[in-house]
mmCIF file of C-alpha atoms and ligand atoms in Angstrom:
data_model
loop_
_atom_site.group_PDB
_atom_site.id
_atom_site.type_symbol
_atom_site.label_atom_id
_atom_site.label_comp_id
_atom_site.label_asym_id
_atom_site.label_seq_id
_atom_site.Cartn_x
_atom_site.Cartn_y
_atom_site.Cartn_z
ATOM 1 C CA UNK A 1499 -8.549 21.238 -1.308
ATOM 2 C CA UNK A 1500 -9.143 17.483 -1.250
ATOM 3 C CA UNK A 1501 -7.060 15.054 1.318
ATOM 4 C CA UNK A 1502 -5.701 12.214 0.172
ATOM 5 C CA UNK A 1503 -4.499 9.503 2.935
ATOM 6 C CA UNK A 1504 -2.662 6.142 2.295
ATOM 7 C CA UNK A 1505 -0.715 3.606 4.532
ATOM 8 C CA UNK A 1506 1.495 0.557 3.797
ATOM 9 C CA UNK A 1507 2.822 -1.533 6.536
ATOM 10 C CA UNK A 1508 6.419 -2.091 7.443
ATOM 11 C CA UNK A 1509 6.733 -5.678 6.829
ATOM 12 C CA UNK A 1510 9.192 -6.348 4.111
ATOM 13 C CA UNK A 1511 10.942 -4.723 1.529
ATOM 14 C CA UNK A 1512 8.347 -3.133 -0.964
ATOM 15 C CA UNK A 1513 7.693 -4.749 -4.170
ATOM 16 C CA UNK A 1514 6.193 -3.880 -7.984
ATOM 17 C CA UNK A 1515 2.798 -4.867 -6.230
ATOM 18 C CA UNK A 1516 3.107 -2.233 -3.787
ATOM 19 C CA UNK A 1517 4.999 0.097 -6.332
ATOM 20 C CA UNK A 1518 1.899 -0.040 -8.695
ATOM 21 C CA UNK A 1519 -0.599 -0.680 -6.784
ATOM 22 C CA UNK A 1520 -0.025 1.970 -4.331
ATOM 23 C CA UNK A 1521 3.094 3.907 -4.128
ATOM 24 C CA UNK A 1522 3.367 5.150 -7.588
ATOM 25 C CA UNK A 1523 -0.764 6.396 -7.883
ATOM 26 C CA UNK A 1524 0.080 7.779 -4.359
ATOM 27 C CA UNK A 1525 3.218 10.062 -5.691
ATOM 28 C CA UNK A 1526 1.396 11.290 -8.308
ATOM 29 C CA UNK A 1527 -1.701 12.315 -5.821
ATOM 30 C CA UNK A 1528 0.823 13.997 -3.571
ATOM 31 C CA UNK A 1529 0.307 17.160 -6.884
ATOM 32 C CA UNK A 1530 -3.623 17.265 -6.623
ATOM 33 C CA UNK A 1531 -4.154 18.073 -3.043
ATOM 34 C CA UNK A 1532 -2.849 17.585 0.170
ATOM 35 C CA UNK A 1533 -1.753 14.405 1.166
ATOM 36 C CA UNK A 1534 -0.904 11.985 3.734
ATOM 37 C CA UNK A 1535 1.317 9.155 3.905
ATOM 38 C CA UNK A 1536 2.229 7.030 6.409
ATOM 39 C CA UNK A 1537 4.230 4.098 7.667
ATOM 40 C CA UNK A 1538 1.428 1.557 9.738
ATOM 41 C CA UNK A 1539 3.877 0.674 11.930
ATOM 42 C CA UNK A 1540 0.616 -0.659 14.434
ATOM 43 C CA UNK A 1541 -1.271 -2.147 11.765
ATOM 44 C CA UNK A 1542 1.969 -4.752 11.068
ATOM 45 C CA UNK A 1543 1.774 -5.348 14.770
ATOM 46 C CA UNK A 1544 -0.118 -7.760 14.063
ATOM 47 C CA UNK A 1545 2.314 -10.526 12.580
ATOM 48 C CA UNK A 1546 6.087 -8.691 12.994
ATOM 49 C CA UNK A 1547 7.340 -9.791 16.212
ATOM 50 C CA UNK A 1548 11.023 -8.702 15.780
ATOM 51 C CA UNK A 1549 11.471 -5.006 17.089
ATOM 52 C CA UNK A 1550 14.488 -4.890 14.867
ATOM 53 C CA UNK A 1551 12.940 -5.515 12.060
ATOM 54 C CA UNK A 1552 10.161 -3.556 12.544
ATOM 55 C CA UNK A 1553 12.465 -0.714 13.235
ATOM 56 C CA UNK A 1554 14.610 -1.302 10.092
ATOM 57 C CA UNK A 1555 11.781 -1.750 7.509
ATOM 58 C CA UNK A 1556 9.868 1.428 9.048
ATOM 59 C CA UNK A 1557 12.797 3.455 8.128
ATOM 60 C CA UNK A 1558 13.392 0.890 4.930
ATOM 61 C CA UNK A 1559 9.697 2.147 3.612
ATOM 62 C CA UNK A 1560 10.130 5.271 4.237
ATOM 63 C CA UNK A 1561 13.608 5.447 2.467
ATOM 64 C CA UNK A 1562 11.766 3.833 -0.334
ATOM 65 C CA UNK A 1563 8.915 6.048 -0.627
ATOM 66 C CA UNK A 1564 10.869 8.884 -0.816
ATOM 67 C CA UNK A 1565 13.617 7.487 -3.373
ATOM 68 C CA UNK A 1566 10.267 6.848 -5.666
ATOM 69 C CA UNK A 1567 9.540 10.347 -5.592
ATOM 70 C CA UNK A 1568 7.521 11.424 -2.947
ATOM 71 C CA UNK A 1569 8.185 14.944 -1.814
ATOM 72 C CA UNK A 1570 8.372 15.295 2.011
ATOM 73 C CA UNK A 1571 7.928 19.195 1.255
ATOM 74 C CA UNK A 1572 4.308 18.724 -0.806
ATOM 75 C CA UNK A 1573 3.348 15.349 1.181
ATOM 76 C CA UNK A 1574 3.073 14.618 4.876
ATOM 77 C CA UNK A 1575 5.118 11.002 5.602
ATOM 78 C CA UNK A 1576 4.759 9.650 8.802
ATOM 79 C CA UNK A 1577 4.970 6.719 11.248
ATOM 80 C CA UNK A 1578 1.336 6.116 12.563
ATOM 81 C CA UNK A 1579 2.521 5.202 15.542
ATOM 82 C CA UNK A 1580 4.239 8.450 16.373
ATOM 83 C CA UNK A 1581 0.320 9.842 16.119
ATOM 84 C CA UNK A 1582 -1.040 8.201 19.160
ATOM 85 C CA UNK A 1583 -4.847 9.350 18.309
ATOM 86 C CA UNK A 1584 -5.037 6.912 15.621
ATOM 87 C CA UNK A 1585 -6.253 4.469 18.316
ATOM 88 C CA UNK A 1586 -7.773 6.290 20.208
ATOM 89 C CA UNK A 1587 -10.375 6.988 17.682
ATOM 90 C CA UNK A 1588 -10.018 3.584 17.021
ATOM 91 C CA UNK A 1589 -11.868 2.617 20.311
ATOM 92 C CA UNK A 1590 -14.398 5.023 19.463
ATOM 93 C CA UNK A 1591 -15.058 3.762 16.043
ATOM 94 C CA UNK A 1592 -14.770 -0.023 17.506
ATOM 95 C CA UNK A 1593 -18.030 1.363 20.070
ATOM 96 C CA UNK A 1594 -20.267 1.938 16.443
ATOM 97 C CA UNK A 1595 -19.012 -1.298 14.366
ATOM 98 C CA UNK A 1596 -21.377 -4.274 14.369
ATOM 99 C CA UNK A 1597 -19.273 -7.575 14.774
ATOM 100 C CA UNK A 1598 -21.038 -9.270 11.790
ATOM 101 C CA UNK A 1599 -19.597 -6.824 9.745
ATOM 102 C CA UNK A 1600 -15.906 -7.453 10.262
ATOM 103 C CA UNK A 1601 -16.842 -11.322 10.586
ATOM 104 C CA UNK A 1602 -17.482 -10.323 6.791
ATOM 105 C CA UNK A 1603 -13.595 -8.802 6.363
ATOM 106 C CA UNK A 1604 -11.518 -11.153 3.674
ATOM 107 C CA UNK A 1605 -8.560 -10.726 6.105
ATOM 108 C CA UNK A 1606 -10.569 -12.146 9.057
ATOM 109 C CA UNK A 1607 -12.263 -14.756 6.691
ATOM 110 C CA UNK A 1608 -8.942 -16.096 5.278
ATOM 111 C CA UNK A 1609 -7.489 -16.391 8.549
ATOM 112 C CA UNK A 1610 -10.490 -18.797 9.837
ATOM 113 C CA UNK A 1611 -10.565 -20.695 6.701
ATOM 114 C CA UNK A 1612 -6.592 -21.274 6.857
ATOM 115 C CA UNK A 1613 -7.964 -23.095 10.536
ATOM 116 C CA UNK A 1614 -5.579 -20.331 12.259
ATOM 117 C CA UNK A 1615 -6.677 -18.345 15.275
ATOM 118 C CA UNK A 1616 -6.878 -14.786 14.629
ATOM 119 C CA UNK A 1617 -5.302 -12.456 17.295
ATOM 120 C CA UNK A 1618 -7.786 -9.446 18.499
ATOM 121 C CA UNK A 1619 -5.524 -6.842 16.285
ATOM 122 C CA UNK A 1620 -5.998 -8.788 13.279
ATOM 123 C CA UNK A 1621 -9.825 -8.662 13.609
ATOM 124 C CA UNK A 1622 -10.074 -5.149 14.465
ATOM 125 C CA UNK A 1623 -7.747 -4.494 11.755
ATOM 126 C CA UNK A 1624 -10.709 -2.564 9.945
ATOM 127 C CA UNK A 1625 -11.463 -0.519 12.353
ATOM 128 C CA UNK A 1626 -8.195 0.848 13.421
ATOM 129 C CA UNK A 1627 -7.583 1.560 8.968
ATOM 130 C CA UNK A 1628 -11.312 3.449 9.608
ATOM 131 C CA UNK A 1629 -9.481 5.458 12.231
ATOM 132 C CA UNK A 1630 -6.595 6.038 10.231
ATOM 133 C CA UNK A 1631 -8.550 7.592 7.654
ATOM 134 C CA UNK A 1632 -11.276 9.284 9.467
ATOM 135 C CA UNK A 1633 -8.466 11.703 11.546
ATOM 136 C CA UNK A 1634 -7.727 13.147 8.600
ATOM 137 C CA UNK A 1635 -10.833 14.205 7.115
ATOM 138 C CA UNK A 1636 -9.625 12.050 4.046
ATOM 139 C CA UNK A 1637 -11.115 12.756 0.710
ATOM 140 C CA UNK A 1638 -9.331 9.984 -1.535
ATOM 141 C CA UNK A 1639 -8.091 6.592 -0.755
ATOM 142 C CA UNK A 1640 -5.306 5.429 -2.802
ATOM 143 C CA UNK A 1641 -5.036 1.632 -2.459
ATOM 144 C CA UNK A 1642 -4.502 -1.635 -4.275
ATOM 145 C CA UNK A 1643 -8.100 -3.652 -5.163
ATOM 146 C CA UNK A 1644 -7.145 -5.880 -1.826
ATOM 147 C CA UNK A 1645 -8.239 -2.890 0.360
ATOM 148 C CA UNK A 1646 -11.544 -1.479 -1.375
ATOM 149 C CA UNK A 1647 -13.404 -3.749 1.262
ATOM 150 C CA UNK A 1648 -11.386 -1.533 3.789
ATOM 151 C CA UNK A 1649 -12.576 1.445 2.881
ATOM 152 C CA UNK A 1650 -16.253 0.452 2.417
ATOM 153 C CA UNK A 1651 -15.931 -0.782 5.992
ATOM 154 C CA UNK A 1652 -14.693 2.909 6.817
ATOM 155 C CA UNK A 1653 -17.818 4.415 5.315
ATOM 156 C CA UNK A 1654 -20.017 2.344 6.979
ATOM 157 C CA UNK A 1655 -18.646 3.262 10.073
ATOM 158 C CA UNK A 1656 -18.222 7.070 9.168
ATOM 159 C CA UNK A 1657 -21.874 7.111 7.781
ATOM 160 C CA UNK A 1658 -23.250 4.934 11.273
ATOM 161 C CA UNK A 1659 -21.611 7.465 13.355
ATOM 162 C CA UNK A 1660 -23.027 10.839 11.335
ATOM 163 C CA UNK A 1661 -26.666 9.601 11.562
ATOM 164 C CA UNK A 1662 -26.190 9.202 15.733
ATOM 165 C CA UNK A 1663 -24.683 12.454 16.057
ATOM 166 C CA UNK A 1664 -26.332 15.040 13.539
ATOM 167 C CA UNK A 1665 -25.580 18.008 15.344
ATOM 168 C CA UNK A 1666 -22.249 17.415 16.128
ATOM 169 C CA UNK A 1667 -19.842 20.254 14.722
ATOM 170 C CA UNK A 1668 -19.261 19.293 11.273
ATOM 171 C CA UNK A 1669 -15.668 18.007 9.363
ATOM 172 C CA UNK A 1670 -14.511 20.959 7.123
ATOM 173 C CA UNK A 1671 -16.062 20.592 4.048
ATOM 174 C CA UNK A 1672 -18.057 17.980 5.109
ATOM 175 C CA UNK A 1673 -21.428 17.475 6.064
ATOM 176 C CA UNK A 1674 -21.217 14.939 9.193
ATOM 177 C CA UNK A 1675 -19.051 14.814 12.068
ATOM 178 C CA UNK A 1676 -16.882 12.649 9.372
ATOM 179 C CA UNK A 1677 -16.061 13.055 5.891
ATOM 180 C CA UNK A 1678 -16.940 9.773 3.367
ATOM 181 C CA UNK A 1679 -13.670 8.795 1.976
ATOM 182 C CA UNK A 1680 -13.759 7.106 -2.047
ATOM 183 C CA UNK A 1681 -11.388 4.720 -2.633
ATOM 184 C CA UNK A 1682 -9.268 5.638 -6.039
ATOM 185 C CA UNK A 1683 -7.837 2.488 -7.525
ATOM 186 C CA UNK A 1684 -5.799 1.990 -10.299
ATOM 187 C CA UNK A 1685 -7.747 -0.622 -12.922
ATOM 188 C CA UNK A 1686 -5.179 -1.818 -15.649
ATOM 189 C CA UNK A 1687 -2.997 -2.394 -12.376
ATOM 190 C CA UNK A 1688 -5.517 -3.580 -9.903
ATOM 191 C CA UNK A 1689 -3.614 -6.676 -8.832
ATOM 192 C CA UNK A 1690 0.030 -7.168 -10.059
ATOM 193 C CA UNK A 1691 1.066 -10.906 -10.642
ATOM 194 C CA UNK A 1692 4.016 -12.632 -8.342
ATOM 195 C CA UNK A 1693 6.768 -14.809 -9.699
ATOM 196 C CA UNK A 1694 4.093 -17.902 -9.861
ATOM 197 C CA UNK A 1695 0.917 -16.145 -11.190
ATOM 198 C CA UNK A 1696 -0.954 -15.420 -8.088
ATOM 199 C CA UNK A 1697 -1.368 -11.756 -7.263
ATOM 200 C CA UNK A 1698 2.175 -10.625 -6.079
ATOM 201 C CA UNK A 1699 1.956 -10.660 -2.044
ATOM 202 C CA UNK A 1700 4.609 -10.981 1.059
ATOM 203 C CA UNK A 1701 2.720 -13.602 2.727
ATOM 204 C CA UNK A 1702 3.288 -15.778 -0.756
ATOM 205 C CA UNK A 1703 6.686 -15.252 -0.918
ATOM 206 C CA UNK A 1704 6.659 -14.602 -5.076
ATOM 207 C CA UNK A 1705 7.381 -10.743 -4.745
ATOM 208 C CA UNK A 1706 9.973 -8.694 -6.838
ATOM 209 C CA UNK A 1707 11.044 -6.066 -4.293
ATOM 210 C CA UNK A 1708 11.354 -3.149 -6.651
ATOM 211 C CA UNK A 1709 15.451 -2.117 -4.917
ATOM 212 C CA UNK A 1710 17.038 -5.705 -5.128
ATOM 213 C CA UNK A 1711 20.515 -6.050 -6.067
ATOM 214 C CA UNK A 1712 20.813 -7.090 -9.637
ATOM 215 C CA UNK A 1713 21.802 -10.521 -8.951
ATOM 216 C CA UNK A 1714 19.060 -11.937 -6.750
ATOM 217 C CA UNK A 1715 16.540 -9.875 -8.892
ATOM 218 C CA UNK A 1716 17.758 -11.021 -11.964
ATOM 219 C CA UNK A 1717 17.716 -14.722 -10.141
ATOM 220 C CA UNK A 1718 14.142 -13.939 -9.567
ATOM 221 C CA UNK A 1719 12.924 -13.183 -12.642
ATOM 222 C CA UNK A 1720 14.586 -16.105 -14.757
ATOM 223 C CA UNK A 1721 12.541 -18.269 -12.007
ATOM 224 C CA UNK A 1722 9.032 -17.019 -13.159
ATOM 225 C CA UNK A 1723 7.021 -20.034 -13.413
ATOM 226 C CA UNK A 1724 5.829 -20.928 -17.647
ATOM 227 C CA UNK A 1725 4.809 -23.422 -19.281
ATOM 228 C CA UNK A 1726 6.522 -25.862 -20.798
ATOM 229 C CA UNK A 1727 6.356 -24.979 -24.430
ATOM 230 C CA UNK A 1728 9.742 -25.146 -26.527
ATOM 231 C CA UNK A 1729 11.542 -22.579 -28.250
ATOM 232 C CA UNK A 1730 10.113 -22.707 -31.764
ATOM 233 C CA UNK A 1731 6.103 -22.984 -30.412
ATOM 234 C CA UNK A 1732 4.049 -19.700 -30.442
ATOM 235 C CA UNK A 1733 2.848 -18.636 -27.021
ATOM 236 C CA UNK A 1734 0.072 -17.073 -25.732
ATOM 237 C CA UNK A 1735 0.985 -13.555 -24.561
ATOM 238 C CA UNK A 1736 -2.382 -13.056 -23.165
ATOM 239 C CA UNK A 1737 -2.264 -15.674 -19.638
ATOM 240 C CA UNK A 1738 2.219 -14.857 -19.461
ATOM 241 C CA UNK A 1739 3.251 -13.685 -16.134
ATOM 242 C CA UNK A 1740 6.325 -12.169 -18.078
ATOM 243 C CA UNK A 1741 3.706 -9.912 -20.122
ATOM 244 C CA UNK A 1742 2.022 -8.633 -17.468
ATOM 245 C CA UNK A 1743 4.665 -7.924 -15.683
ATOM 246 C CA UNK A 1744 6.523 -6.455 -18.724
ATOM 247 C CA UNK A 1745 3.461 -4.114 -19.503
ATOM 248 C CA UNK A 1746 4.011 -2.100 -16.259
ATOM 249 C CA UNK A 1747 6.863 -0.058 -17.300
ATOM 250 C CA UNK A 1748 7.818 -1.238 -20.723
ATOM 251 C CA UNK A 1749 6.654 1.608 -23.594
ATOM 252 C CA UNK A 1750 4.018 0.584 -25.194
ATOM 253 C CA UNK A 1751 6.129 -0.636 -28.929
ATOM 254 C CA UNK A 1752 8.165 -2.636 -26.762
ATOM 255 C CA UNK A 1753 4.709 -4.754 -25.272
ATOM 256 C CA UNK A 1754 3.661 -5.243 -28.680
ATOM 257 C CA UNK A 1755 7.052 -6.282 -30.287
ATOM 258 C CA UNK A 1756 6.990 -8.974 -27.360
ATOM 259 C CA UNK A 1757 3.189 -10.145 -27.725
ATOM 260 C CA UNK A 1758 4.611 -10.511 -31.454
ATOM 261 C CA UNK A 1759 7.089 -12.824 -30.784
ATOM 262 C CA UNK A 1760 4.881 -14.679 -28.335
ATOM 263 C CA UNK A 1761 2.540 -15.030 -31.339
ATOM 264 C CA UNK A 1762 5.104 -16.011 -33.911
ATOM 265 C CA UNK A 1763 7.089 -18.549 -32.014
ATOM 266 C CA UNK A 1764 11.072 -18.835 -32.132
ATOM 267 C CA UNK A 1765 12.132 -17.041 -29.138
ATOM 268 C CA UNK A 1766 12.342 -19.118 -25.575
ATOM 269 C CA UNK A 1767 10.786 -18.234 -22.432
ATOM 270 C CA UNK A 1768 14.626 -17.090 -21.379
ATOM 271 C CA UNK A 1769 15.036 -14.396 -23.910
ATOM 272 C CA UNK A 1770 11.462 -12.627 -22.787
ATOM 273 C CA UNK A 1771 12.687 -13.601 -18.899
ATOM 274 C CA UNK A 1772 16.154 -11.335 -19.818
ATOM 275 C CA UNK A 1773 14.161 -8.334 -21.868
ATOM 276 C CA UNK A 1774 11.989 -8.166 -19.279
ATOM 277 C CA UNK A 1775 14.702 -7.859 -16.214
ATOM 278 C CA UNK A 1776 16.401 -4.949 -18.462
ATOM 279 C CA UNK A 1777 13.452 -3.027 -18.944
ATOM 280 C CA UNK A 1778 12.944 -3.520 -15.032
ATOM 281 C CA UNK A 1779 16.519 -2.419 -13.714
ATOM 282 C CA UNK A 1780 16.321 0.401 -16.132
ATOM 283 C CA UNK A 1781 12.962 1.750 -15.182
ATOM 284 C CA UNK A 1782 14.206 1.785 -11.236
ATOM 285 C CA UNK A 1783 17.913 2.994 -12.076
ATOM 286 C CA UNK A 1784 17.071 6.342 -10.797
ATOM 287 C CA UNK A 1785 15.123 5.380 -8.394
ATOM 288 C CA UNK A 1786 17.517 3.414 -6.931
ATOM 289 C CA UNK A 1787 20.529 6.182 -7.466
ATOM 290 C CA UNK A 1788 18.335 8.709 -5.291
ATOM 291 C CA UNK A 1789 17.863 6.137 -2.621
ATOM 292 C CA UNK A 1790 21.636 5.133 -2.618
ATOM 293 C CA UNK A 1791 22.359 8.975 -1.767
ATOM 294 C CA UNK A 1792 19.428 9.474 0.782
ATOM 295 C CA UNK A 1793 20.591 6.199 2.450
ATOM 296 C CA UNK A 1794 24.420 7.809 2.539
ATOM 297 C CA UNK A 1795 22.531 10.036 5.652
ATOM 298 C CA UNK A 1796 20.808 7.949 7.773
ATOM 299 C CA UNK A 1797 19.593 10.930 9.760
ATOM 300 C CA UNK A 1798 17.802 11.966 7.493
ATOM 301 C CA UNK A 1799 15.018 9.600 7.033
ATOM 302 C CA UNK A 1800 14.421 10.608 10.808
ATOM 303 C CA UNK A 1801 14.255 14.055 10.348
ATOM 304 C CA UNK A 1802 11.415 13.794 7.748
ATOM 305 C CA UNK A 1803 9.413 11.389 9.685
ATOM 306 C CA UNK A 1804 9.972 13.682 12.846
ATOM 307 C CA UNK A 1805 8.392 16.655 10.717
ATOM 308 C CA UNK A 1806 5.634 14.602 9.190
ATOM 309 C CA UNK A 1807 4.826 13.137 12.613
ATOM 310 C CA UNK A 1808 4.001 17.126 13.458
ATOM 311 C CA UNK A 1809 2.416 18.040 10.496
ATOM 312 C CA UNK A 1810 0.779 14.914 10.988
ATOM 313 C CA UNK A 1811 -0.443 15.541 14.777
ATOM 314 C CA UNK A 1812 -1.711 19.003 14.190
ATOM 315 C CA UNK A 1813 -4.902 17.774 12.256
ATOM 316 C CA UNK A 1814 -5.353 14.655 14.035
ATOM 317 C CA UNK A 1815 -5.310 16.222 17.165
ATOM 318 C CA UNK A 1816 -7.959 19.044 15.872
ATOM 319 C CA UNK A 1817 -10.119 16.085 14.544
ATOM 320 C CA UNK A 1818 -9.982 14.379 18.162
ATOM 321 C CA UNK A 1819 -10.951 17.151 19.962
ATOM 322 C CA UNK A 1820 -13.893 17.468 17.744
ATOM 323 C CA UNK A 1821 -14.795 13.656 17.908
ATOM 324 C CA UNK A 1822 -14.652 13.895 21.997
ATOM 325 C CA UNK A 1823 -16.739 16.729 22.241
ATOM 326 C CA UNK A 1824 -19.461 15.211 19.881
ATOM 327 C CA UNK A 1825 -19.459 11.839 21.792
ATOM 328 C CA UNK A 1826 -19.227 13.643 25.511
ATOM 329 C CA UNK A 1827 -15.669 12.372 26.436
ATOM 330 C CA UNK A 1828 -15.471 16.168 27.141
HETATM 331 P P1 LIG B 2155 1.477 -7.507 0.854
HETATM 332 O O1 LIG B 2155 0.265 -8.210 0.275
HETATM 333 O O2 LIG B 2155 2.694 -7.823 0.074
HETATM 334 O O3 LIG B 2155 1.643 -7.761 2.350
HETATM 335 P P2 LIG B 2155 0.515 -4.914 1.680
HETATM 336 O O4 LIG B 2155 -0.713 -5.572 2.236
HETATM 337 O O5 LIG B 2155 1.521 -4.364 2.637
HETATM 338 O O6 LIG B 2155 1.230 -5.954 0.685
HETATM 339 O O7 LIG B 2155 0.042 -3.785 0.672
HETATM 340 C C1 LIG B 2155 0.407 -2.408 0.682
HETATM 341 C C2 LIG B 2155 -0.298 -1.702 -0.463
HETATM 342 O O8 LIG B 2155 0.124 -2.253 -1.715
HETATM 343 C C3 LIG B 2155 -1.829 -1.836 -0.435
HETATM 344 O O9 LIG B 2155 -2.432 -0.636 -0.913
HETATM 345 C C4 LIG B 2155 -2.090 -2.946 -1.402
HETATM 346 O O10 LIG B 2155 -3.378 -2.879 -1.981
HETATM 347 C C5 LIG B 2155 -0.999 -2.724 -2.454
HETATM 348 N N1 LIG B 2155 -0.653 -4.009 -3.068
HETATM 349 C C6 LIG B 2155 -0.046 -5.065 -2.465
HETATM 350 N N2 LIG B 2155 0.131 -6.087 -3.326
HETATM 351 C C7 LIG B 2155 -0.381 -5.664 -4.515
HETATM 352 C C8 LIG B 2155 -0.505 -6.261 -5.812
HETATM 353 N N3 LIG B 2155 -0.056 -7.488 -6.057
HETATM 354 N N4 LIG B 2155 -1.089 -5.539 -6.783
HETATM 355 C C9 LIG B 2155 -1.551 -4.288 -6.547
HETATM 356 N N5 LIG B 2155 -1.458 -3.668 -5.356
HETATM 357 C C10 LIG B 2155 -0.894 -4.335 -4.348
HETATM 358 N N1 LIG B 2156 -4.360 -2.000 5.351
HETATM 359 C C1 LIG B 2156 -3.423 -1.446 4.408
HETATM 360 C C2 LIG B 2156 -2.618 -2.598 3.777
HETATM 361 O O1 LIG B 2156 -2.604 -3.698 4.273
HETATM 362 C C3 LIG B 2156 -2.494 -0.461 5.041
HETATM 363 C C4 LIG B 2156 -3.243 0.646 5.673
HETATM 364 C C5 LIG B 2156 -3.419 0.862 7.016
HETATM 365 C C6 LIG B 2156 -3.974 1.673 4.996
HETATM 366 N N2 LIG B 2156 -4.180 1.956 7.200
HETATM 367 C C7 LIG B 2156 -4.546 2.482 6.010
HETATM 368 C C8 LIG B 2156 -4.199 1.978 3.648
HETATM 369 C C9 LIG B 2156 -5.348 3.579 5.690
HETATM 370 C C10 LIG B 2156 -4.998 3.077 3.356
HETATM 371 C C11 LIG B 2156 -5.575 3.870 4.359
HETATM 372 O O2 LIG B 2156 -1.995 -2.390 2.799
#
């Protein structure tokens, strides 16, 4: 049966980019095999600095994950940090990875060229995502495009460590001491577009978090940035934030009834602004209904991350105990 292993950090309130990018292809993997889910509670260590907040949007994700649909029953959530051997394999997978290549990660590279020093974390950021995959003898990667580079660096790493140890007892239904994860993106949603037209991110502060209330989401979406084209021009549906956005969970009449009226001219930027917030608040109504009644128990949310943090532990534990034996640690 294949594994299937994802991660989003707790740093904010999700949003559509994190809905489509990742959440939604990872609910419907959570069917096809068995999966794993978890909050990176260390990863976002590297920029949250508030143990409140950390707190509240580790719970926050999770609480969101689940009102989207994923079933603690079929899927194993957890909180990475409640699985200590994620860095411990870390430091064993940080002994095989040549500097130049995470000199090479667009994180790392961003960082340097916004003339900001990097903390240690941030650069080994690659290594400890390697880990987090690796312990679970992961199969399938579901991730937005930003990550592919991630998981490339993870089978470089994975494929390094194979060739030094060839006779090391083997991953199940692998052929190494590792399995060699595939990344599984999602192309017509690759990269979802923020409020200004670049791709929809926290650290640009042009996200649609997919719960909002209705006002400030509604607020949000009548501020998308257009042109400046009047009422009675036609408009080019093709480069529209509001189309692209529109496409993700409008049916597919509705997309080409608006791309009409972008064509034919008449109707304002405000009327496509308004059809697309309805078609948003309805697609997430029950969503958000499910997540009103799991919030009305707040222990619950704790009980499924304490049961996903066993689940969890069980094969990461098995995995470590392989790893240290292959290495010599034991
Ligand atoms: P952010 O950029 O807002 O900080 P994260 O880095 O926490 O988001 O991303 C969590 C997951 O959501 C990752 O798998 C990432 O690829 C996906 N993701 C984030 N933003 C987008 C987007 N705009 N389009 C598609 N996927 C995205
Ligand atoms: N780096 C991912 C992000 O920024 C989150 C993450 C951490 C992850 N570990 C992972 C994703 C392992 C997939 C697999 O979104």
């Amino acid at each position: 049966m294949k594994r299937i292993l994802s991660g989003i950090k707790p740093t904010g309130a999700p949003h559509l980019g994190n809905y489509f990018g990742m959440m939604k292809p990872c609910i419907a993997l959570q069917e096809q095999g068995e999966a794993f889910y978890f909050i990176a509670d260390y990863h976002a260590l590297t920029t949250v600095r508030d143990p409140e907040a950390m707190r509240e949007h580790t719970r926050g994700v999770a609480l969101d994950f689940l009102a989207c649909g994923l079933d603690p029953v079929k899927a194993v959530i957890f909180r990475q940090s409640d699985v200590p051997e994620h860095t411990e394999l870390a430091w064993i997978l940080s002994c095989f990875t040549p500097m130049p290549m995470l000199e090479n990660c667009h994180a790392f590279k961003d960082h340097l060229a916004k003339q900001k020093t990097p903390v240690h974390g941030l650069f080994a950021y690659p290594v400890l995502m390697a880990a987090d995959i690796l312990l679970y003898d992961s199969n399938v990667v579901p991730v937005g495009r930003d990550q592919k580079q991630h998981v490339e660096v993870t089978r470089d790493i994975a494929g390094a460590i194979n060739r030094t140890y060839p006779k090391a007892g083997h991953s199940p239904g692998g052929d190494g001491l590792f399995v060699i994860p595939e990344p599984s993106i999602i192309p017509h949603v690759a990269t979802v577009v923020g409020l200004d037209g670049q791709k929809m991110s926290k650290s640009y502060d042009n996200t649609i978090p997919i719960f909002d209330a209705e006002k400030p989401m509604r607020k949000k979406i009548m501020g998308i940035v257009t042109d400046s084209s009047p009422v009675e021009a036609p408009k080019d549906p093709s480069v529209s934030t509001i189309v692209a956005l529109y496409r993700l969970f409008a049916g597919e009449a509705d997309v080409e009834k608006m791309e009409a009226d972008f064509r034919a001219g008449g109707v304002g930027y405000g009327d496509f602004k308004k059809r697309l917030f309805d078609a948003l608040w309805e697609y997430f109504r029950p969503m958000r209904e499910k997540r009103a009644a799991l919030a009305a128990d707040p222990t619950h949310v704790d009980g499924v991350l304490a049961s996903g943090a066993a689940r969890a532990h069980a094969v990461a534990s098995a995995t470590m105990e392989r790893v240290r034996r292959a290495v010599g640690l034991r």
